[in-house]
mmCIF file of C-alpha atoms in Angstrom:
data_model
loop_
_atom_site.group_PDB
_atom_site.id
_atom_site.type_symbol
_atom_site.label_atom_id
_atom_site.label_comp_id
_atom_site.label_asym_id
_atom_site.label_seq_id
_atom_site.Cartn_x
_atom_site.Cartn_y
_atom_site.Cartn_z
ATOM 1 C CA UNK A 18 166.574 -46.745 -87.227
ATOM 2 C CA UNK A 19 165.894 -49.882 -89.259
ATOM 3 C CA UNK A 20 168.430 -51.773 -87.126
ATOM 4 C CA UNK A 21 166.561 -50.689 -83.979
ATOM 5 C CA UNK A 22 163.314 -51.979 -85.464
ATOM 6 C CA UNK A 23 164.925 -55.300 -86.279
ATOM 7 C CA UNK A 24 166.206 -55.596 -82.708
ATOM 8 C CA UNK A 25 162.742 -54.742 -81.371
ATOM 9 C CA UNK A 26 161.062 -57.334 -83.602
ATOM 10 C CA UNK A 27 163.654 -59.960 -82.649
ATOM 11 C CA UNK A 28 163.028 -59.224 -78.965
ATOM 12 C CA UNK A 29 159.281 -59.508 -79.519
ATOM 13 C CA UNK A 30 159.693 -62.914 -81.177
ATOM 14 C CA UNK A 31 161.945 -64.136 -78.368
ATOM 15 C CA UNK A 32 159.507 -63.031 -75.658
ATOM 16 C CA UNK A 33 156.415 -64.358 -77.441
ATOM 17 C CA UNK A 34 154.565 -67.065 -75.469
ATOM 18 C CA UNK A 35 154.293 -70.551 -77.004
ATOM 19 C CA UNK A 36 151.853 -70.629 -79.894
ATOM 20 C CA UNK A 37 148.568 -72.423 -79.369
ATOM 21 C CA UNK A 38 147.090 -74.764 -81.982
ATOM 22 C CA UNK A 39 144.589 -71.990 -82.843
ATOM 23 C CA UNK A 40 147.469 -69.552 -83.425
ATOM 24 C CA UNK A 41 149.198 -71.995 -85.734
ATOM 25 C CA UNK A 42 146.010 -72.563 -87.738
ATOM 26 C CA UNK A 43 145.467 -68.808 -88.075
ATOM 27 C CA UNK A 44 149.064 -68.174 -89.138
ATOM 28 C CA UNK A 45 148.846 -70.941 -91.730
ATOM 29 C CA UNK A 46 145.650 -69.393 -93.077
ATOM 30 C CA UNK A 47 147.307 -65.981 -93.293
ATOM 31 C CA UNK A 48 150.310 -67.542 -95.040
ATOM 32 C CA UNK A 49 148.092 -69.248 -97.601
ATOM 33 C CA UNK A 50 146.182 -66.001 -98.224
ATOM 34 C CA UNK A 51 149.401 -64.033 -98.718
ATOM 35 C CA UNK A 52 150.660 -66.547 -101.281
ATOM 36 C CA UNK A 53 147.287 -66.454 -103.055
ATOM 37 C CA UNK A 54 147.177 -62.627 -103.096
ATOM 38 C CA UNK A 55 150.710 -62.449 -104.473
ATOM 39 C CA UNK A 56 149.640 -64.831 -107.247
ATOM 40 C CA UNK A 57 146.620 -62.606 -108.013
ATOM 41 C CA UNK A 58 148.862 -59.562 -108.443
ATOM 42 C CA UNK A 59 151.286 -61.492 -110.648
ATOM 43 C CA UNK A 60 148.391 -62.709 -112.813
ATOM 44 C CA UNK A 61 147.058 -59.172 -113.112
ATOM 45 C CA UNK A 62 150.540 -57.895 -113.968
ATOM 46 C CA UNK A 63 150.889 -60.495 -116.730
ATOM 47 C CA UNK A 64 147.990 -58.835 -118.564
ATOM 48 C CA UNK A 65 149.404 -55.307 -118.281
ATOM 49 C CA UNK A 66 152.419 -53.358 -119.443
ATOM 50 C CA UNK A 67 154.437 -50.369 -118.336
ATOM 51 C CA UNK A 68 153.836 -48.638 -115.041
ATOM 52 C CA UNK A 69 150.740 -50.632 -114.070
ATOM 53 C CA UNK A 70 152.653 -53.894 -114.487
ATOM 54 C CA UNK A 71 155.476 -52.588 -112.281
ATOM 55 C CA UNK A 72 153.041 -51.462 -109.580
ATOM 56 C CA UNK A 73 151.293 -54.833 -109.481
ATOM 57 C CA UNK A 74 154.588 -56.702 -109.286
ATOM 58 C CA UNK A 75 155.632 -54.460 -106.383
ATOM 59 C CA UNK A 76 152.393 -55.400 -104.610
ATOM 60 C CA UNK A 77 153.193 -59.065 -105.178
ATOM 61 C CA UNK A 78 156.623 -58.542 -103.599
ATOM 62 C CA UNK A 79 155.008 -56.892 -100.580
ATOM 63 C CA UNK A 80 152.732 -59.902 -100.105
ATOM 64 C CA UNK A 81 155.830 -62.136 -100.231
ATOM 65 C CA UNK A 82 157.340 -60.088 -97.383
ATOM 66 C CA UNK A 83 154.178 -60.597 -95.368
ATOM 67 C CA UNK A 84 154.304 -64.312 -96.085
ATOM 68 C CA UNK A 85 157.890 -64.398 -94.801
ATOM 69 C CA UNK A 86 156.657 -63.019 -91.468
ATOM 70 C CA UNK A 87 154.221 -65.895 -91.005
ATOM 71 C CA UNK A 88 156.820 -68.421 -92.117
ATOM 72 C CA UNK A 89 159.173 -67.069 -89.457
ATOM 73 C CA UNK A 90 156.512 -67.374 -86.761
ATOM 74 C CA UNK A 91 155.532 -70.873 -87.821
ATOM 75 C CA UNK A 92 159.104 -72.173 -88.016
ATOM 76 C CA UNK A 93 159.014 -75.944 -88.456
ATOM 77 C CA UNK A 94 155.202 -75.900 -88.132
ATOM 78 C CA UNK A 95 154.620 -74.471 -91.628
ATOM 79 C CA UNK A 96 153.335 -77.806 -92.863
ATOM 80 C CA UNK A 97 152.085 -78.524 -96.340
ATOM 81 C CA UNK A 98 151.092 -75.572 -98.552
ATOM 82 C CA UNK A 99 147.435 -74.629 -98.115
ATOM 83 C CA UNK A 100 145.034 -72.943 -100.470
ATOM 84 C CA UNK A 101 143.840 -69.415 -99.798
ATOM 85 C CA UNK A 102 140.253 -68.642 -98.891
ATOM 86 C CA UNK A 103 137.535 -69.006 -101.502
ATOM 87 C CA UNK A 104 137.331 -65.268 -102.254
ATOM 88 C CA UNK A 105 141.059 -65.002 -102.947
ATOM 89 C CA UNK A 106 140.994 -68.110 -105.143
ATOM 90 C CA UNK A 107 138.056 -66.662 -107.062
ATOM 91 C CA UNK A 108 140.023 -63.439 -107.537
ATOM 92 C CA UNK A 109 142.920 -65.466 -108.900
ATOM 93 C CA UNK A 110 140.650 -67.247 -111.373
ATOM 94 C CA UNK A 111 139.179 -63.943 -112.575
ATOM 95 C CA UNK A 112 142.621 -62.331 -112.793
ATOM 96 C CA UNK A 113 143.906 -65.165 -115.015
ATOM 97 C CA UNK A 114 140.846 -65.092 -117.277
ATOM 98 C CA UNK A 115 140.009 -61.403 -117.451
ATOM 99 C CA UNK A 116 142.380 -59.075 -115.585
ATOM 100 C CA UNK A 117 139.828 -56.286 -115.820
ATOM 101 C CA UNK A 118 138.864 -53.284 -113.730
ATOM 102 C CA UNK A 119 136.300 -55.477 -111.997
ATOM 103 C CA UNK A 120 139.032 -57.728 -110.615
ATOM 104 C CA UNK A 121 140.953 -54.689 -109.372
ATOM 105 C CA UNK A 122 137.833 -53.385 -107.645
ATOM 106 C CA UNK A 123 137.289 -56.748 -105.953
ATOM 107 C CA UNK A 124 140.963 -56.899 -104.934
ATOM 108 C CA UNK A 125 140.620 -53.399 -103.479
ATOM 109 C CA UNK A 126 137.735 -54.562 -101.305
ATOM 110 C CA UNK A 127 139.713 -57.651 -100.266
ATOM 111 C CA UNK A 128 142.581 -55.469 -99.034
ATOM 112 C CA UNK A 129 140.094 -53.343 -97.089
ATOM 113 C CA UNK A 130 139.016 -56.467 -95.179
ATOM 114 C CA UNK A 131 142.534 -57.209 -93.922
ATOM 115 C CA UNK A 132 142.455 -58.508 -90.307
ATOM 116 C CA UNK A 133 146.004 -57.396 -89.504
ATOM 117 C CA UNK A 134 145.082 -54.205 -87.630
ATOM 118 C CA UNK A 135 143.211 -56.258 -85.038
ATOM 119 C CA UNK A 136 145.715 -59.116 -84.890
ATOM 120 C CA UNK A 137 148.518 -58.774 -82.329
ATOM 121 C CA UNK A 138 150.681 -61.243 -84.247
ATOM 122 C CA UNK A 139 150.785 -59.008 -87.341
ATOM 123 C CA UNK A 140 153.201 -56.096 -87.266
ATOM 124 C CA UNK A 141 152.131 -52.473 -87.540
ATOM 125 C CA UNK A 142 154.081 -52.326 -90.765
ATOM 126 C CA UNK A 143 152.020 -55.129 -92.291
ATOM 127 C CA UNK A 144 148.741 -53.526 -91.257
ATOM 128 C CA UNK A 145 149.873 -50.219 -92.757
ATOM 129 C CA UNK A 146 150.926 -52.003 -95.960
ATOM 130 C CA UNK A 147 147.483 -53.529 -96.386
ATOM 131 C CA UNK A 148 145.810 -50.154 -95.898
ATOM 132 C CA UNK A 149 148.102 -48.570 -98.483
ATOM 133 C CA UNK A 150 147.572 -51.493 -100.863
ATOM 134 C CA UNK A 151 143.869 -50.676 -100.788
ATOM 135 C CA UNK A 152 144.634 -47.136 -101.960
ATOM 136 C CA UNK A 153 147.037 -48.374 -104.653
ATOM 137 C CA UNK A 154 144.366 -50.687 -106.017
ATOM 138 C CA UNK A 155 141.810 -47.901 -105.776
ATOM 139 C CA UNK A 156 144.060 -45.785 -108.003
ATOM 140 C CA UNK A 157 144.568 -48.594 -110.525
ATOM 141 C CA UNK A 158 140.850 -49.363 -110.573
ATOM 142 C CA UNK A 159 140.098 -45.669 -111.113
ATOM 143 C CA UNK A 160 142.401 -45.679 -114.117
ATOM 144 C CA UNK A 161 140.487 -48.630 -115.491
ATOM 145 C CA UNK A 162 137.126 -46.997 -114.857
ATOM 146 C CA UNK A 163 138.282 -43.883 -116.677
ATOM 147 C CA UNK A 164 139.346 -46.006 -119.634
ATOM 148 C CA UNK A 165 135.963 -47.653 -119.863
ATOM 149 C CA UNK A 166 134.160 -46.262 -122.858
ATOM 150 C CA UNK A 167 131.049 -44.193 -122.445
ATOM 151 C CA UNK A 168 129.310 -46.797 -124.569
ATOM 152 C CA UNK A 169 129.836 -49.441 -121.876
ATOM 153 C CA UNK A 170 128.413 -47.224 -119.159
ATOM 154 C CA UNK A 171 125.507 -46.349 -121.439
ATOM 155 C CA UNK A 172 124.879 -50.066 -121.976
ATOM 156 C CA UNK A 173 124.515 -50.720 -118.247
ATOM 157 C CA UNK A 174 122.295 -47.743 -117.473
ATOM 158 C CA UNK A 175 120.272 -47.998 -120.689
ATOM 159 C CA UNK A 176 119.516 -51.664 -120.139
ATOM 160 C CA UNK A 177 118.550 -50.948 -116.544
ATOM 161 C CA UNK A 178 116.110 -48.231 -117.652
ATOM 162 C CA UNK A 179 114.510 -50.660 -120.085
ATOM 163 C CA UNK A 180 114.191 -53.355 -117.438
ATOM 164 C CA UNK A 181 112.497 -51.166 -114.849
ATOM 165 C CA UNK A 182 110.220 -49.118 -117.090
ATOM 166 C CA UNK A 183 108.882 -52.002 -119.174
ATOM 167 C CA UNK A 184 108.436 -54.335 -116.200
ATOM 168 C CA UNK A 185 106.404 -51.632 -114.492
ATOM 169 C CA UNK A 186 104.341 -51.117 -117.653
ATOM 170 C CA UNK A 187 103.722 -54.818 -118.277
ATOM 171 C CA UNK A 188 102.810 -55.603 -114.671
ATOM 172 C CA UNK A 189 100.564 -52.550 -114.394
ATOM 173 C CA UNK A 190 98.623 -53.487 -117.535
ATOM 174 C CA UNK A 191 98.515 -57.172 -116.609
ATOM 175 C CA UNK A 192 97.001 -56.328 -113.211
ATOM 176 C CA UNK A 193 94.033 -54.621 -114.894
ATOM 177 C CA UNK A 194 92.899 -58.013 -116.198
ATOM 178 C CA UNK A 195 93.565 -57.432 -119.892
ATOM 179 C CA UNK A 196 94.063 -60.578 -121.978
ATOM 180 C CA UNK A 197 97.565 -61.822 -122.765
ATOM 181 C CA UNK A 198 97.653 -60.519 -126.382
ATOM 182 C CA UNK A 199 96.795 -57.033 -125.142
ATOM 183 C CA UNK A 200 99.515 -57.165 -122.468
ATOM 184 C CA UNK A 201 102.013 -58.402 -125.077
ATOM 185 C CA UNK A 202 101.101 -55.616 -127.472
ATOM 186 C CA UNK A 203 101.433 -53.070 -124.687
ATOM 187 C CA UNK A 204 104.837 -54.415 -123.689
ATOM 188 C CA UNK A 205 106.119 -54.331 -127.268
ATOM 189 C CA UNK A 206 104.742 -50.820 -127.723
ATOM 190 C CA UNK A 207 106.457 -49.752 -124.508
ATOM 191 C CA UNK A 208 109.713 -51.300 -125.697
ATOM 192 C CA UNK A 209 109.589 -49.498 -129.027
ATOM 193 C CA UNK A 210 108.399 -46.186 -127.613
ATOM 194 C CA UNK A 211 110.979 -46.173 -124.824
ATOM 195 C CA UNK A 212 113.857 -47.191 -127.098
ATOM 196 C CA UNK A 213 112.930 -44.552 -129.688
ATOM 197 C CA UNK A 214 112.604 -41.934 -126.967
ATOM 198 C CA UNK A 215 115.998 -42.854 -125.511
ATOM 199 C CA UNK A 216 117.613 -42.818 -128.952
ATOM 200 C CA UNK A 217 116.093 -39.485 -129.923
ATOM 201 C CA UNK A 218 116.985 -37.928 -126.580
ATOM 202 C CA UNK A 219 120.575 -39.141 -126.806
ATOM 203 C CA UNK A 220 120.886 -37.829 -130.367
ATOM 204 C CA UNK A 221 119.649 -34.381 -129.373
ATOM 205 C CA UNK A 222 121.850 -34.376 -126.256
ATOM 206 C CA UNK A 223 125.056 -35.281 -128.086
ATOM 207 C CA UNK A 224 124.364 -32.943 -130.996
ATOM 208 C CA UNK A 225 123.650 -30.083 -128.610
ATOM 209 C CA UNK A 226 126.807 -30.823 -126.629
ATOM 210 C CA UNK A 227 128.921 -30.814 -129.779
ATOM 211 C CA UNK A 228 127.382 -27.554 -130.926
ATOM 212 C CA UNK A 229 128.052 -25.963 -127.520
ATOM 213 C CA UNK A 230 131.665 -27.116 -127.606
ATOM 214 C CA UNK A 231 132.108 -25.777 -131.129
ATOM 215 C CA UNK A 232 130.676 -22.423 -130.056
ATOM 216 C CA UNK A 233 133.075 -22.341 -127.063
ATOM 217 C CA UNK A 234 136.205 -23.296 -129.021
ATOM 218 C CA UNK A 235 138.451 -20.332 -129.892
ATOM 219 C CA UNK A 236 138.615 -19.404 -133.554
ATOM 220 C CA UNK A 237 142.136 -20.297 -134.816
ATOM 221 C CA UNK A 238 141.932 -17.417 -137.276
ATOM 222 C CA UNK A 239 142.214 -15.025 -134.319
ATOM 223 C CA UNK A 240 145.935 -15.811 -134.073
ATOM 224 C CA UNK A 241 146.554 -13.890 -137.289
ATOM 225 C CA UNK A 242 145.480 -10.682 -135.605
ATOM 226 C CA UNK A 243 148.010 -10.929 -132.796
ATOM 227 C CA UNK A 244 151.013 -9.296 -134.521
ATOM 228 C CA UNK A 245 148.920 -6.225 -135.335
ATOM 229 C CA UNK A 246 147.601 -5.593 -131.823
ATOM 230 C CA UNK A 247 148.477 -2.364 -130.030
ATOM 231 C CA UNK A 248 151.006 -3.490 -127.425
ATOM 232 C CA UNK A 249 150.076 -0.643 -125.101
ATOM 233 C CA UNK A 250 146.313 -1.178 -125.306
ATOM 234 C CA UNK A 251 146.806 -4.954 -125.450
ATOM 235 C CA UNK A 252 143.231 -6.111 -125.957
ATOM 236 C CA UNK A 253 144.517 -9.693 -125.797
ATOM 237 C CA UNK A 254 144.243 -9.209 -122.048
ATOM 238 C CA UNK A 255 140.474 -9.179 -122.441
ATOM 239 C CA UNK A 256 140.581 -12.630 -124.040
ATOM 240 C CA UNK A 257 142.291 -14.173 -121.019
ATOM 241 C CA UNK A 258 140.113 -12.288 -118.564
ATOM 242 C CA UNK A 259 137.040 -13.629 -120.378
ATOM 243 C CA UNK A 260 138.452 -17.133 -119.937
ATOM 244 C CA UNK A 261 138.653 -16.710 -116.169
ATOM 245 C CA UNK A 262 142.102 -15.234 -115.463
ATOM 246 C CA UNK A 263 142.529 -12.430 -112.969
ATOM 247 C CA UNK A 264 143.275 -8.997 -114.524
ATOM 248 C CA UNK A 265 146.923 -9.067 -113.450
ATOM 249 C CA UNK A 266 147.524 -12.640 -114.605
ATOM 250 C CA UNK A 267 145.781 -11.868 -117.899
ATOM 251 C CA UNK A 268 148.018 -8.814 -118.480
ATOM 252 C CA UNK A 269 151.183 -10.788 -117.739
ATOM 253 C CA UNK A 270 150.205 -13.672 -119.979
ATOM 254 C CA UNK A 271 149.190 -11.363 -122.824
ATOM 255 C CA UNK A 272 152.497 -9.506 -122.532
ATOM 256 C CA UNK A 273 154.403 -12.790 -122.750
ATOM 257 C CA UNK A 274 152.443 -13.835 -125.821
ATOM 258 C CA UNK A 275 153.058 -10.544 -127.618
ATOM 259 C CA UNK A 276 156.727 -10.581 -126.643
ATOM 260 C CA UNK A 277 157.094 -13.985 -128.279
ATOM 261 C CA UNK A 278 155.846 -12.476 -131.533
ATOM 262 C CA UNK A 279 158.706 -9.984 -131.749
ATOM 263 C CA UNK A 280 161.178 -10.608 -134.610
ATOM 264 C CA UNK A 281 164.143 -12.771 -133.675
ATOM 265 C CA UNK A 282 162.467 -14.440 -130.707
ATOM 266 C CA UNK A 283 161.454 -18.111 -130.815
ATOM 267 C CA UNK A 284 157.774 -18.815 -130.729
ATOM 268 C CA UNK A 285 156.201 -19.836 -127.457
ATOM 269 C CA UNK A 286 155.626 -23.569 -127.179
ATOM 270 C CA UNK A 287 152.084 -22.860 -126.046
ATOM 271 C CA UNK A 288 149.698 -21.514 -128.647
ATOM 272 C CA UNK A 289 148.467 -18.073 -127.608
ATOM 273 C CA UNK A 290 144.893 -18.916 -128.372
ATOM 274 C CA UNK A 291 144.769 -22.657 -128.004
ATOM 275 C CA UNK A 292 141.981 -24.985 -128.886
ATOM 276 C CA UNK A 293 140.241 -26.437 -125.856
ATOM 277 C CA UNK A 294 140.635 -30.167 -125.320
ATOM 278 C CA UNK A 295 137.381 -31.930 -124.553
ATOM 279 C CA UNK A 296 136.482 -35.533 -123.839
ATOM 280 C CA UNK A 297 135.453 -37.356 -126.972
ATOM 281 C CA UNK A 298 131.682 -37.442 -127.087
ATOM 282 C CA UNK A 299 131.112 -39.367 -130.297
ATOM 283 C CA UNK A 300 128.513 -38.657 -132.925
ATOM 284 C CA UNK A 301 124.826 -38.111 -132.372
ATOM 285 C CA UNK A 302 123.804 -41.037 -134.592
ATOM 286 C CA UNK A 303 126.089 -43.587 -132.911
ATOM 287 C CA UNK A 304 124.852 -42.461 -129.485
ATOM 288 C CA UNK A 305 121.241 -42.735 -130.638
ATOM 289 C CA UNK A 306 121.671 -46.251 -132.049
ATOM 290 C CA UNK A 307 123.525 -47.416 -128.921
ATOM 291 C CA UNK A 308 120.859 -46.040 -126.581
ATOM 292 C CA UNK A 309 118.091 -47.594 -128.676
ATOM 293 C CA UNK A 310 119.718 -51.038 -128.592
ATOM 294 C CA UNK A 311 120.633 -50.956 -124.905
ATOM 295 C CA UNK A 312 117.184 -49.850 -123.774
ATOM 296 C CA UNK A 313 115.480 -52.380 -126.052
ATOM 297 C CA UNK A 314 117.653 -55.224 -124.745
ATOM 298 C CA UNK A 315 116.496 -54.529 -121.196
ATOM 299 C CA UNK A 316 112.883 -53.818 -122.108
ATOM 300 C CA UNK A 317 112.587 -57.117 -124.001
ATOM 301 C CA UNK A 318 113.094 -59.249 -120.883
ATOM 302 C CA UNK A 319 109.727 -58.499 -119.179
ATOM 303 C CA UNK A 320 107.937 -59.316 -122.455
ATOM 304 C CA UNK A 321 109.521 -62.757 -122.927
ATOM 305 C CA UNK A 322 106.962 -64.773 -120.903
ATOM 306 C CA UNK A 323 104.106 -63.284 -122.931
ATOM 307 C CA UNK A 324 105.932 -63.995 -126.190
ATOM 308 C CA UNK A 325 106.065 -67.671 -125.218
ATOM 309 C CA UNK A 326 102.340 -67.843 -124.471
ATOM 310 C CA UNK A 327 102.259 -67.411 -120.705
ATOM 311 C CA UNK A 328 99.615 -65.195 -119.176
ATOM 312 C CA UNK A 329 98.142 -64.114 -115.863
ATOM 313 C CA UNK A 330 99.992 -64.762 -112.622
ATOM 314 C CA UNK A 331 102.566 -67.232 -114.092
ATOM 315 C CA UNK A 332 103.669 -64.628 -116.640
ATOM 316 C CA UNK A 333 103.930 -61.976 -113.933
ATOM 317 C CA UNK A 334 106.068 -64.230 -111.752
ATOM 318 C CA UNK A 335 108.376 -65.334 -114.574
ATOM 319 C CA UNK A 336 108.821 -61.753 -115.801
ATOM 320 C CA UNK A 337 109.601 -60.589 -112.277
ATOM 321 C CA UNK A 338 112.182 -63.328 -111.715
ATOM 322 C CA UNK A 339 113.912 -62.679 -115.046
ATOM 323 C CA UNK A 340 114.033 -58.933 -114.475
ATOM 324 C CA UNK A 341 115.156 -59.454 -110.876
ATOM 325 C CA UNK A 342 118.149 -61.501 -112.022
ATOM 326 C CA UNK A 343 119.025 -58.876 -114.625
ATOM 327 C CA UNK A 344 118.687 -56.043 -112.080
ATOM 328 C CA UNK A 345 121.004 -57.845 -109.688
ATOM 329 C CA UNK A 346 123.548 -58.124 -112.495
ATOM 330 C CA UNK A 347 123.366 -54.479 -113.566
ATOM 331 C CA UNK A 348 123.430 -53.344 -109.948
ATOM 332 C CA UNK A 349 126.555 -55.369 -109.237
ATOM 333 C CA UNK A 350 128.259 -53.923 -112.317
ATOM 334 C CA UNK A 351 127.329 -50.390 -111.233
ATOM 335 C CA UNK A 352 128.759 -51.140 -107.794
ATOM 336 C CA UNK A 353 132.046 -52.308 -109.273
ATOM 337 C CA UNK A 354 132.257 -49.307 -111.584
ATOM 338 C CA UNK A 355 131.629 -46.928 -108.705
ATOM 339 C CA UNK A 356 133.959 -48.741 -106.312
ATOM 340 C CA UNK A 357 131.086 -49.606 -103.956
ATOM 341 C CA UNK A 358 130.057 -52.995 -102.593
ATOM 342 C CA UNK A 359 128.566 -54.989 -105.499
ATOM 343 C CA UNK A 360 126.042 -56.903 -103.363
ATOM 344 C CA UNK A 361 124.658 -53.761 -101.727
ATOM 345 C CA UNK A 362 124.328 -52.011 -105.093
ATOM 346 C CA UNK A 363 122.698 -55.080 -106.612
ATOM 347 C CA UNK A 364 120.116 -55.299 -103.823
ATOM 348 C CA UNK A 365 119.469 -51.563 -104.043
ATOM 349 C CA UNK A 366 118.882 -51.842 -107.786
ATOM 350 C CA UNK A 367 116.531 -54.760 -107.199
ATOM 351 C CA UNK A 368 114.582 -52.860 -104.537
ATOM 352 C CA UNK A 369 114.183 -49.788 -106.742
ATOM 353 C CA UNK A 370 113.089 -51.808 -109.756
ATOM 354 C CA UNK A 371 110.612 -53.944 -107.840
ATOM 355 C CA UNK A 372 109.368 -50.886 -105.993
ATOM 356 C CA UNK A 373 108.446 -49.165 -109.259
ATOM 357 C CA UNK A 374 106.921 -52.343 -110.672
ATOM 358 C CA UNK A 375 105.001 -53.016 -107.459
ATOM 359 C CA UNK A 376 103.522 -49.515 -107.477
ATOM 360 C CA UNK A 377 102.211 -49.836 -111.032
ATOM 361 C CA UNK A 378 100.932 -53.360 -110.353
ATOM 362 C CA UNK A 379 98.978 -52.060 -107.354
ATOM 363 C CA UNK A 380 97.589 -49.251 -109.506
ATOM 364 C CA UNK A 381 96.548 -51.789 -112.130
ATOM 365 C CA UNK A 382 94.743 -53.854 -109.486
ATOM 366 C CA UNK A 383 92.952 -50.687 -108.345
ATOM 367 C CA UNK A 384 91.738 -49.939 -111.874
ATOM 368 C CA UNK A 385 90.651 -53.550 -112.336
ATOM 369 C CA UNK A 386 88.638 -53.367 -109.118
ATOM 370 C CA UNK A 387 87.115 -50.043 -110.136
ATOM 371 C CA UNK A 388 86.097 -51.338 -113.577
ATOM 372 C CA UNK A 389 84.646 -54.516 -112.082
#
């Protein structure tokens, strides 16, 4: 079958009409991009070990095969080596410096933009490869996202909460016409109150989660009762039914467990009443301190202009610009973590933050007008 495909491809090349200058330019661009993408995968592989390294090197080899296709079409018109497009070169720079999940997410999006499906000069095989490469990178990026600590995710979302809530508070109070010291005091009070609230809430949440998990974890002492159970009544069945097994499956599993306890038989490799594995959730105090710091770091930004003596409209504008830049950054990070388009997520985050701040600013103007 492969030989037939080779014959078909050779026939296609022989019957292809002469290439136009535009075709040659496009093929050279594709060739440069394939070389650049292969280099990105090799750079990413150099920062990894084991299976992930092997997968990335396989992707690099696939890009070399694609490059060979364009070299064959170009023949003696290959010319001097060209650089890939700016996005691929940027990916290469990031891969050499960081090699993180963010680079994988960007590479995934780059594969999704492959033009080969709409290009008659690219083979169906190449177009299919690019589509599969997107899924391979999606899987690798998902691994990276899962390895990201909860603390990092908490940093992004906590800082974002501080940015939006304190900007809204500061702008709302500023719009009422209060003097700069009063706005500054309000902003600092909002920072402290919000950070303490976040810290206390996170402490209670984590402590409650740990207590629930402890209450749901089987008591290891129950194993000692197993040898003395009535085999005919077999109340162990009730344990497995309570954990969600069907009655028949529970009876079979309980019978296997009790059979393993008979003298002369090796113990089952699976503990009859096993502890439940849960995701590490940390301690309540560490979660509280992290939430406090992350929220405070975001909430401090809207207060900065007032700390440096600005007031009125200039302070409002500077605070809005600073928070806007920060919101774009946190939104882009959220987009990369979720596998979505970073720019769209950044703009969405900006719109939500400015929407909340704009609403409170309008309310402050209303109160100022009413008081006047």
